[in-house]
Amino acid sequence: MGEDRWLCTLMVQSGWRIEYCAAAENSTYCPEDFDEFFKQRRRWVVSTLANLALLVKEWSTISRLNHRVSVVFLLYQVVHLFATLIGPSSIILVVTGGLTYAWSINPTISVILQVVVMVLFALVCLTSSSKTQLNAAKFLSVLYTIVMAAVMVGTAVEVAKEMSKTDDAPFIDPSFPISTTTLYLAIVVGIFLLTGMMHPSEFYCLLHGFWFFLCIPAGYLILMIYSICNITDQSWGTREVKDSSVRVMPKNSQDRLIAVFKKVFFCCFTKMETRLIESQTEAGTRRSMRLDSVSESLVPTADTKTASSSIRRMSYVNEAFDAVDDEHVGFSNTEEDDEQFFDWKGVPVEQWLGRDFKAYDSVVKKFKDNGFENTTFISKMTETELKDIGIKSTGQKHFLMEKIKKLPDFEVVVTVPKDVNSWLNTIGLLMYKDNFKQEQITSSKDMEVLKTFTRSKIELELKITKIGHIKRLMHAIAKLRNPIR
C-alpha cells in the first residue's frame, strides 16, 4: 500500500538523500476505467497521509539522523499534509461559490446540501459492498461534473467582479479583497503554471486542465471519502487474479438478444440444456486440472540450435510481462476439441502445418529454430513475429496468421511451484533444467530471483536464446507467485 512512499520514508529516516530530477521521464500503465482508478488511488491517498504524518511526527529523529533534511522541507510536509486534510472542505467552498454566481443558490443551503450528500456517501462506503460504493461514486462524480460546468462559469464571473472591484464581490474580509474561490483557483493554477514552466516541452499538457477542473470534486472530495472509509481494506484492488480461467469472449448482437430472451422466458430452459452447460463446466475444470498434472515423460524434444539473427529483433517479447495479467485461456465446447487442442504438449509444427504447404521444410525449420516447435508456442504469435523468424512472403504470412487465429491460447496457471523442474515441465521447457541448476535455481524459494530477470539476463545467464522459449519463459515468470514461508 504505497510501498514506494514507505521506502522513501525509511530511506530519509536512515540518512539517505532523495533528489528531484526535472529531466526524468516515467512510463507506466495507467488505470483504464473508473473502478480501477478509484481502487488504485484508494491505496495512494491513505499511504500519502500516513507517510506525511509519520515524517512530521518523527521530525526530531529524522533531522538528527539526516542532516540534509531542512526546516523548509518540514514546513513543506506540514503544508502538504494540511492541504490534503482540508481538501474536501475546500472543494465544497469552491463549488458553493460557483453555484452562488451561476444559479444564485444560497451559500448556506449549498454547503449543507453537499455535507449531507457526502455524509450519506460515507455511510454507503462503510456499510455496503465495493461494487455499490463504486457505483455511488460514479453517480456523484457525474453529478459533480455537471455542477462544475456551471461552477466554471460562475467562478469566471466571480473573478471578473473581484478584478473590477465591484461592491457585491464576496470578499473574505474587507481588508482582504479576495474570495475563497478565487484564492483556491489562483493557488491551483499557479502550481500548474510553475510546473509547466519547469517542463516547457510538455507545457501543452496544461490544456487538459479543463478536464481536471471538471473532475476536481471526484478526485479531492469523493475519492478522499472513499479512501478513508476503506482504510482497512488490505486488498490491492487492481492486482488480484481473476477466479475464472476461461476467457469471456465478446458477444455479438445476436448472442445478446438470445441472452435477453432466455432471461425473460426462463421457464423454456430445458433440463437437457442445463445438463449441457454443467457438462461443459466440468470439462473446463478437467482441462485446467490436466494443465497442472502433466508428466515429465511428455516433454517435447527441443532443437538446441540458436537463432541469433532473430534475437536482436525480438524486443516485443518484453511485452509478455505487460499483457499476461489480463489474458485467460479460451476453451472449446466439445470433448473432441478438448482432446485435440488442450493436450498441454500441443501439436508438432510439422503436423500442424501439413505437407501440402509450400516451402514446408524451410518454414518448419524456421519455426523450430526459433522455439515455436508446437502449437502451444505458436498460438500467440503475431505477424511481426512471423516476419522476425524469417517468413517474408505476404501470402505465407496471411495463411499462417489465419491458422494461428484458430489455435486456442496456451495459458500458464498462476501458482506457487513446488520446484523449478515441475514448473519447467508444466510450461514445456524442461529441457533447460540443467541451465537453471547451474545458476543455483532449484527450489521454489530460489525462483523468486526470476522476477528480476530481463531478456538479456535470460540469454546470458540461462543460455536460452530461442525467441519462442524466451517469450514463454517471460510469460511464465509473470505468473509466478512467491511462497509465503
C-alpha positions as MATLAB code, in Angstrom:
seq = 'MGEDRWLCTLMVQSGWRIEYCAAAENSTYCPEDFDEFFKQRRRWVVSTLANLALLVKEWSTISRLNHRVSVVFLLYQVVHLFATLIGPSSIILVVTGGLTYAWSINPTISVILQVVVMVLFALVCLTSSSKTQLNAAKFLSVLYTIVMAAVMVGTAVEVAKEMSKTDDAPFIDPSFPISTTTLYLAIVVGIFLLTGMMHPSEFYCLLHGFWFFLCIPAGYLILMIYSICNITDQSWGTREVKDSSVRVMPKNSQDRLIAVFKKVFFCCFTKMETRLIESQTEAGTRRSMRLDSVSESLVPTADTKTASSSIRRMSYVNEAFDAVDDEHVGFSNTEEDDEQFFDWKGVPVEQWLGRDFKAYDSVVKKFKDNGFENTTFISKMTETELKDIGIKSTGQKHFLMEKIKKLPDFEVVVTVPKDVNSWLNTIGLLMYKDNFKQEQITSSKDMEVLKTFTRSKIELELKITKIGHIKRLMHAIAKLRNPIR';
ca = [
       0.000    0.000    0.000;
       2.185    2.842   -1.222;
       5.346    0.798   -0.834;
       7.379    3.306   -2.857;
       6.458    6.147   -0.493;
       7.142    3.955    2.512;
      10.541    3.005    1.102;
      11.391    6.684    0.550;
      10.351    7.495    4.124;
      12.583    4.741    5.505;
      15.488    5.923    3.355;
      15.123    9.524    4.550;
      14.932    8.312    8.151;
      18.157    6.352    7.643;
      20.127    9.305    6.290;
      19.693    8.865    2.546;
      19.024   11.773    0.207;
      16.294   11.776   -2.428;
      16.741   14.364   -5.163;
      14.299   15.757   -7.711;
      15.275   15.461  -11.363;
      13.257   17.681  -13.694;
      14.560   15.848  -16.769;
      13.402   12.431  -15.563;
      10.767   10.612  -17.594;
       8.404    7.946  -16.357;
       6.461    5.379  -18.328;
       3.701    3.341  -16.727;
       0.324    1.761  -17.359;
      -2.476    3.944  -16.051;
      -5.914    2.713  -14.957;
      -8.246    2.434  -17.923;
     -11.623    2.545  -16.178;
     -13.269    4.277  -13.235;
     -13.258    1.290  -10.875;
      -9.578    0.556  -11.375;
      -8.682    4.232  -10.967;
     -10.552    4.576   -7.672;
      -9.166    1.311   -6.291;
      -5.617    2.343   -7.113;
      -5.958    5.867   -5.708;
      -7.680    4.440   -2.646;
      -4.324    2.976   -1.629;
      -2.348    6.032   -2.648;
      -4.394    8.557   -0.661;
      -4.096    6.802    2.695;
      -0.435    5.917    2.116;
       0.320    9.563    1.360;
      -1.404   10.718    4.540;
       0.311    8.048    6.633;
       3.783    8.860    5.328;
       3.320   12.627    5.667;
       2.061   12.213    9.224;
       4.999    9.934   10.060;
       7.548   12.406    8.691;
       6.063   15.249   10.729;
       5.715   13.125   13.869;
       9.277   11.741   13.703;
      10.799   15.027   12.639;
      13.246   15.398   15.503;
      14.634   11.893   14.956;
      14.846   12.314   11.181;
      16.624   15.680   11.388;
      19.143   14.198   13.820;
      19.919   11.199   11.581;
      19.787   13.067    8.268;
      21.486   16.457    8.203;
      20.245   17.060    4.646;
      16.635   17.391    5.846;
      15.987   21.082    6.469;
      13.314   23.085    8.238;
      11.998   24.170    4.834;
      11.373   20.520    3.988;
       9.473   20.093    7.256;
       7.314   23.136    6.501;
       6.596   21.739    3.049;
       5.452   18.428    4.554;
       3.249   20.233    7.083;
       1.639   22.361    4.357;
       1.172   19.291    2.149;
      -0.476   17.351    4.975;
      -2.683   20.276    5.947;
      -3.751   20.909    2.335;
      -4.636   17.240    1.890;
      -6.750   17.191    5.047;
      -8.721   20.342    4.196;
      -9.082   19.366    0.536;
     -12.707   18.139    0.798;
     -13.884   21.273    2.628;
     -12.053   23.474    0.110;
     -13.871   21.751   -2.748;
     -17.232   22.279   -1.054;
     -16.474   26.001   -0.683;
     -15.334   26.282   -4.308;
     -18.498   24.587   -5.569;
     -20.622   26.749   -3.277;
     -19.021   29.951   -4.545;
     -19.517   28.959   -8.163;
     -23.142   27.932   -7.662;
     -23.885   31.232   -5.959;
     -22.979   33.116   -9.116;
     -24.152   30.547  -11.664;
     -27.594   29.707  -10.246;
     -27.947   32.185   -7.351;
     -28.145   29.336   -4.829;
     -27.942   30.372   -1.191;
     -24.408   29.556    0.055;
     -25.634   28.129    3.361;
     -28.102   25.799    1.651;
     -25.442   24.711   -0.848;
     -22.931   23.859    1.900;
     -25.497   21.969    3.998;
     -26.748   20.013    0.979;
     -23.236   18.962   -0.045;
     -22.297   17.966    3.506;
     -25.438   15.830    3.813;
     -24.739   14.122    0.482;
     -21.143   13.391    1.487;
     -22.215   12.007    4.868;
     -24.656    9.689    3.089;
     -21.888    8.623    0.707;
     -19.614    7.904    3.672;
     -22.333    5.715    5.206;
     -22.642    3.842    1.913;
     -18.869    3.259    1.896;
     -18.943    1.982    5.484;
     -21.900   -0.366    5.129;
     -22.164   -1.615    1.543;
     -20.161   -3.717   -0.889;
     -17.306   -2.412   -3.011;
     -19.423   -2.524   -6.155;
     -22.159   -0.420   -4.547;
     -19.585    2.080   -3.286;
     -18.072    2.485   -6.737;
     -21.484    2.849   -8.373;
     -22.361    5.585   -5.881;
     -19.003    7.252   -6.549;
     -19.668    7.142  -10.294;
     -23.078    8.748   -9.867;
     -21.742   11.527   -7.641;
     -18.775   12.114   -9.952;
     -21.036   12.597  -12.967;
     -23.350   14.835  -10.937;
     -20.478   16.980   -9.692;
     -19.009   17.195  -13.204;
     -22.264   18.710  -14.443;
     -22.298   21.084  -11.489;
     -18.662   22.025  -12.102;
     -19.526   23.143  -15.627;
     -21.825   25.736  -14.054;
     -19.255   26.452  -11.356;
     -16.686   27.204  -14.053;
     -18.894   29.930  -15.471;
     -19.772   31.242  -12.013;
     -16.128   31.277  -10.959;
     -15.177   33.246  -14.063;
     -17.864   35.823  -13.247;
     -16.730   35.979   -9.621;
     -13.088   36.539  -10.555;
     -14.094   39.197  -13.080;
     -16.086   41.085  -10.433;
     -13.215   40.937   -7.984;
     -10.781   42.217  -10.573;
     -13.153   45.072  -11.373;
     -13.575   45.650   -7.602;
     -17.360   45.797   -7.673;
     -19.230   46.313   -4.418;
     -21.039   42.945   -4.457;
     -17.867   40.845   -4.741;
     -17.850   38.189   -1.958;
     -14.633   39.092   -0.160;
     -13.352   37.074    2.789;
     -12.771   40.285    4.696;
     -12.864   43.962    3.694;
      -9.143   44.150    4.396;
      -8.515   41.048    2.230;
     -10.408   41.626   -1.051;
     -10.134   38.069   -2.426;
     -12.802   35.365   -2.166;
     -12.140   31.770   -1.118;
     -12.906   30.526   -4.633;
     -10.505   32.937   -6.306;
      -7.780   32.194   -3.771;
      -8.099   28.434   -4.269;
      -8.216   28.762   -8.052;
      -5.167   31.052   -8.081;
      -3.135   28.585   -5.998;
      -4.072   25.605   -8.179;
      -3.440   27.452  -11.451;
      -0.178   28.850  -10.095;
       1.122   25.395   -9.162;
       0.357   24.009  -12.602;
       1.823   27.001  -14.427;
       5.008   26.709  -12.382;
       5.213   23.005  -13.213;
       4.645   23.750  -16.898;
       7.459   26.305  -16.924;
       9.804   23.731  -15.388;
       8.860   21.285  -18.161;
       8.471   23.521  -21.252;
       8.428   20.610  -23.703;
       5.248   19.333  -22.033;
       3.601   22.700  -21.419;
       0.841   21.837  -23.884;
      -0.412   19.206  -21.419;
      -1.875   22.052  -19.355;
      -4.646   22.279  -21.949;
      -6.123   19.234  -20.231;
      -6.619   21.421  -17.174;
     -10.205   21.889  -18.369;
     -10.983   18.232  -17.685;
      -9.045   18.399  -14.447;
     -11.210   21.301  -13.262;
     -14.418   19.394  -14.031;
     -13.165   16.339  -12.116;
     -11.775   18.155   -9.057;
     -14.687   17.055   -6.797;
     -14.265   13.427   -7.893;
     -10.556   13.428   -7.065;
     -10.399   15.599   -3.960;
     -13.782   15.073   -2.315;
     -15.417   11.798   -3.350;
     -12.154    9.861   -3.663;
     -10.920   11.170   -0.305;
     -14.038    9.941    1.499;
     -13.911    6.606   -0.350;
     -10.255    6.124    0.616;
     -10.666    6.984    4.294;
     -13.730    4.762    4.657;
     -11.834    1.858    3.063;
      -8.617    2.372    5.009;
      -8.936   -1.143    6.486;
      -9.188   -2.757    3.035;
      -5.860   -4.564    2.569;
      -6.501   -5.759   -0.995;
      -4.611   -4.279   -3.917;
      -7.818   -3.795   -5.829;
      -6.062   -3.788   -9.214;
      -3.739   -6.811   -8.994;
      -5.958   -9.669   -7.898;
      -6.012  -12.678  -10.200;
      -9.458  -13.330  -11.608;
     -11.065  -16.521  -10.353;
     -12.161  -17.732  -13.742;
      -9.651  -19.365  -16.055;
     -11.984  -19.059  -19.029;
     -11.841  -16.074  -21.301;
     -15.174  -14.307  -21.627;
     -15.462  -13.768  -25.341;
     -17.278  -10.627  -26.562;
     -20.833  -11.325  -27.629;
     -22.356  -10.130  -30.870;
     -25.824   -8.586  -31.107;
     -27.447  -11.947  -31.842;
     -25.950  -13.557  -28.729;
     -27.040  -10.631  -26.562;
     -30.575  -10.807  -27.958;
     -30.731  -14.547  -27.248;
     -29.492  -13.934  -23.707;
     -32.272  -11.387  -23.125;
     -34.920  -13.820  -24.373;
     -33.539  -16.558  -22.116;
     -33.832  -14.275  -19.113;
     -37.404  -13.269  -19.968;
     -38.590  -16.762  -20.940;
     -36.555  -18.616  -18.350;
     -39.213  -21.313  -17.997;
     -38.346  -22.513  -21.501;
     -34.888  -23.604  -20.351;
     -34.898  -27.368  -20.787;
     -33.252  -29.788  -18.414;
     -31.145  -31.023  -21.314;
     -29.725  -27.534  -21.901;
     -28.957  -27.165  -18.204;
     -27.146  -30.507  -18.155;
     -25.167  -29.471  -21.253;
     -23.967  -26.305  -19.504;
     -22.972  -28.309  -16.429;
     -21.048  -30.847  -18.516;
     -19.175  -28.049  -20.318;
     -18.232  -26.526  -16.974;
     -16.929  -29.879  -15.714;
     -14.944  -30.343  -18.929;
     -13.313  -26.948  -18.411;
     -12.371  -27.946  -14.861;
     -10.824  -31.217  -16.039;
      -8.829  -29.369  -18.694;
      -7.471  -26.967  -16.098;
      -6.500  -29.865  -13.817;
      -4.605  -31.576  -16.637;
      -2.507  -28.460  -17.140;
      -1.332  -28.799  -13.529;
      -0.645  -32.535  -13.540;
       1.487  -33.184  -16.582;
       4.064  -35.970  -16.748;
       7.750  -35.452  -17.423;
       7.629  -38.206  -19.993;
       5.519  -35.996  -22.240;
       8.099  -33.210  -22.531;
       8.656  -32.374  -26.223;
      12.141  -32.682  -27.659;
      13.674  -29.279  -28.395;
      16.156  -28.334  -31.051;
      19.096  -26.709  -29.334;
      20.129  -24.543  -32.277;
      20.090  -20.830  -31.652;
      18.586  -18.053  -33.706;
      20.958  -15.198  -33.010;
      19.987  -13.304  -36.141;
      16.418  -13.034  -34.934;
      17.122  -12.440  -31.237;
      18.266   -8.888  -31.815;
      14.910   -8.066  -33.385;
      12.714   -9.569  -30.681;
      12.166   -6.662  -28.306;
       8.496   -7.447  -28.473;
       8.881  -10.325  -26.024;
       9.213   -7.777  -23.234;
       5.522   -7.073  -23.760;
       4.766  -10.528  -22.374;
       5.056   -9.180  -18.829;
       2.515   -6.437  -19.522;
      -0.165   -8.473  -21.243;
      -0.396  -11.693  -19.257;
      -2.373  -10.409  -16.269;
      -5.483   -9.749  -18.368;
      -5.338  -12.919  -20.515;
      -7.301  -16.087  -19.872;
      -7.439  -19.297  -21.796;
     -10.450  -19.866  -24.075;
     -11.972  -23.348  -24.046;
     -13.870  -25.052  -26.827;
     -17.267  -26.628  -26.368;
     -16.704  -30.305  -27.114;
     -14.703  -33.127  -25.642;
     -13.300  -33.889  -29.119;
     -11.835  -30.388  -29.354;
     -10.632  -30.768  -25.796;
      -8.623  -33.875  -26.602;
      -7.279  -32.438  -29.854;
      -6.205  -28.975  -28.739;
      -5.813  -28.902  -24.991;
      -3.161  -31.542  -24.615;
      -0.528  -29.341  -22.962;
       2.283  -30.517  -25.253;
       0.379  -29.290  -28.318;
       0.540  -30.448  -31.912;
       4.018  -30.568  -33.519;
       4.595  -27.841  -36.078;
       5.127  -30.451  -38.820;
       1.667  -31.927  -38.243;
       0.019  -28.532  -37.746;
       1.475  -27.048  -40.938;
       0.798  -30.005  -43.217;
       2.905  -31.413  -46.049;
       0.874  -29.582  -48.699;
       2.236  -26.234  -47.511;
       4.596  -24.606  -49.995;
       8.196  -24.408  -48.764;
       7.229  -26.844  -45.994;
      10.757  -27.858  -44.986;
      12.210  -24.347  -44.767;
       9.214  -22.923  -42.863;
       9.187  -25.803  -40.365;
      12.904  -25.268  -39.793;
      12.355  -21.548  -39.149;
       9.643  -22.298  -36.597;
      11.721  -24.918  -34.761;
      14.967  -22.933  -34.841;
      13.199  -20.051  -33.117;
      11.448  -22.099  -30.424;
       7.989  -22.483  -31.955;
       8.085  -26.264  -32.245;
       4.433  -26.943  -31.381;
       1.076  -25.204  -31.267;
       1.347  -24.166  -27.610;
       4.212  -21.863  -28.604;
       2.678  -20.876  -31.951;
      -0.778  -19.938  -30.617;
       0.061  -16.359  -29.582;
       2.328  -15.457  -32.490;
       1.802  -12.162  -34.292;
       2.516  -11.141  -37.863;
       5.584   -9.238  -36.643;
       6.920  -12.391  -35.020;
       6.413  -14.341  -38.236;
       8.452  -11.729  -40.042;
      11.158  -11.848  -37.381;
      11.651  -15.604  -37.704;
      12.144  -15.213  -41.451;
       8.667  -15.548  -43.017;
       8.841  -12.775  -45.631;
       6.173  -13.794  -48.143;
       2.950  -11.816  -47.717;
       0.845  -14.760  -48.825;
       2.547  -17.153  -46.416;
       2.183  -14.722  -43.505;
      -1.529  -14.271  -44.240;
      -2.089  -18.025  -44.495;
      -0.187  -18.734  -41.276;
      -1.943  -15.964  -39.352;
      -5.332  -17.404  -40.302;
      -4.234  -20.803  -38.981;
      -2.779  -19.270  -35.810;
      -6.023  -17.414  -35.052;
      -7.828  -20.757  -34.897;
      -5.498  -22.083  -32.198;
      -6.512  -21.844  -28.525;
      -4.132  -19.915  -26.297;
      -1.790  -21.831  -24.034;
      -2.183  -20.237  -20.601;
       0.274  -20.582  -17.743;
      -1.515  -21.207  -14.461;
      -0.848  -18.703  -11.674;
       0.716  -20.816   -8.936;
       3.488  -21.310   -6.403;
       5.524  -24.152   -7.971;
       6.969  -26.986   -5.896;
      10.369  -26.695   -7.549;
      11.919  -25.492  -10.776;
      11.722  -28.881  -12.518;
       7.975  -29.266  -12.026;
       7.477  -25.664  -13.126;
       9.573  -26.080  -16.278;
       7.718  -29.310  -17.014;
       4.380  -27.520  -16.779;
       5.397  -24.776  -19.212;
       7.100  -27.162  -21.641;
      10.690  -26.022  -21.059;
      12.080  -28.933  -19.034;
      14.974  -29.230  -21.479;
      16.516  -26.209  -19.719;
      16.527  -27.695  -16.206;
      20.332  -28.036  -16.208;
      20.673  -24.361  -17.132;
      18.650  -23.389  -14.063;
      20.549  -25.836  -11.862;
      23.839  -24.322  -12.991;
      22.589  -20.913  -11.800;
      21.591  -22.422   -8.405;
      17.874  -22.028   -9.136;
      16.262  -25.272   -7.998;
      13.725  -24.706   -5.218;
      10.570  -22.621   -5.078;
      12.369  -20.087   -2.888;
      15.249  -19.835   -5.372;
      12.788  -18.989   -8.131;
      11.998  -15.624   -6.543;
      15.078  -14.234   -8.281;
      13.478  -14.917  -11.672;
      11.265  -11.877  -11.132;
      14.369   -9.735  -11.696;
      15.343  -11.446  -14.953;
      15.179   -9.417  -18.140;
      15.508  -10.796  -21.664;
      19.242  -10.101  -21.684;
      19.695  -11.936  -18.367;
      17.767  -14.918  -19.676;
      20.058  -15.084  -22.704;
      23.336  -14.534  -20.854;
      22.803  -16.466  -17.620;
      20.249  -19.139  -18.500;
      21.602  -19.598  -22.040;
      18.099  -19.560  -23.539;
      18.187  -17.874  -26.946;
      15.176  -19.127  -28.885;
      12.530  -16.446  -29.335;
       9.565  -18.697  -28.573;
      11.182  -20.144  -25.459;
      12.172  -16.717  -24.113;
       8.661  -15.457  -24.701;
       7.148  -18.480  -22.919;
       9.576  -18.131  -20.001;
       8.848  -14.425  -19.524;
       5.132  -15.172  -19.710;
       5.527  -17.875  -17.049;
       7.707  -15.697  -14.795;
       4.995  -13.049  -14.777;
       2.576  -15.685  -13.437;
       4.924  -16.859  -10.665;
       3.871  -16.309   -7.072;
       6.352  -16.447   -4.215;
       5.873  -18.916   -1.330;
       4.524  -17.428    1.905;
       7.210  -19.138    4.011;
];
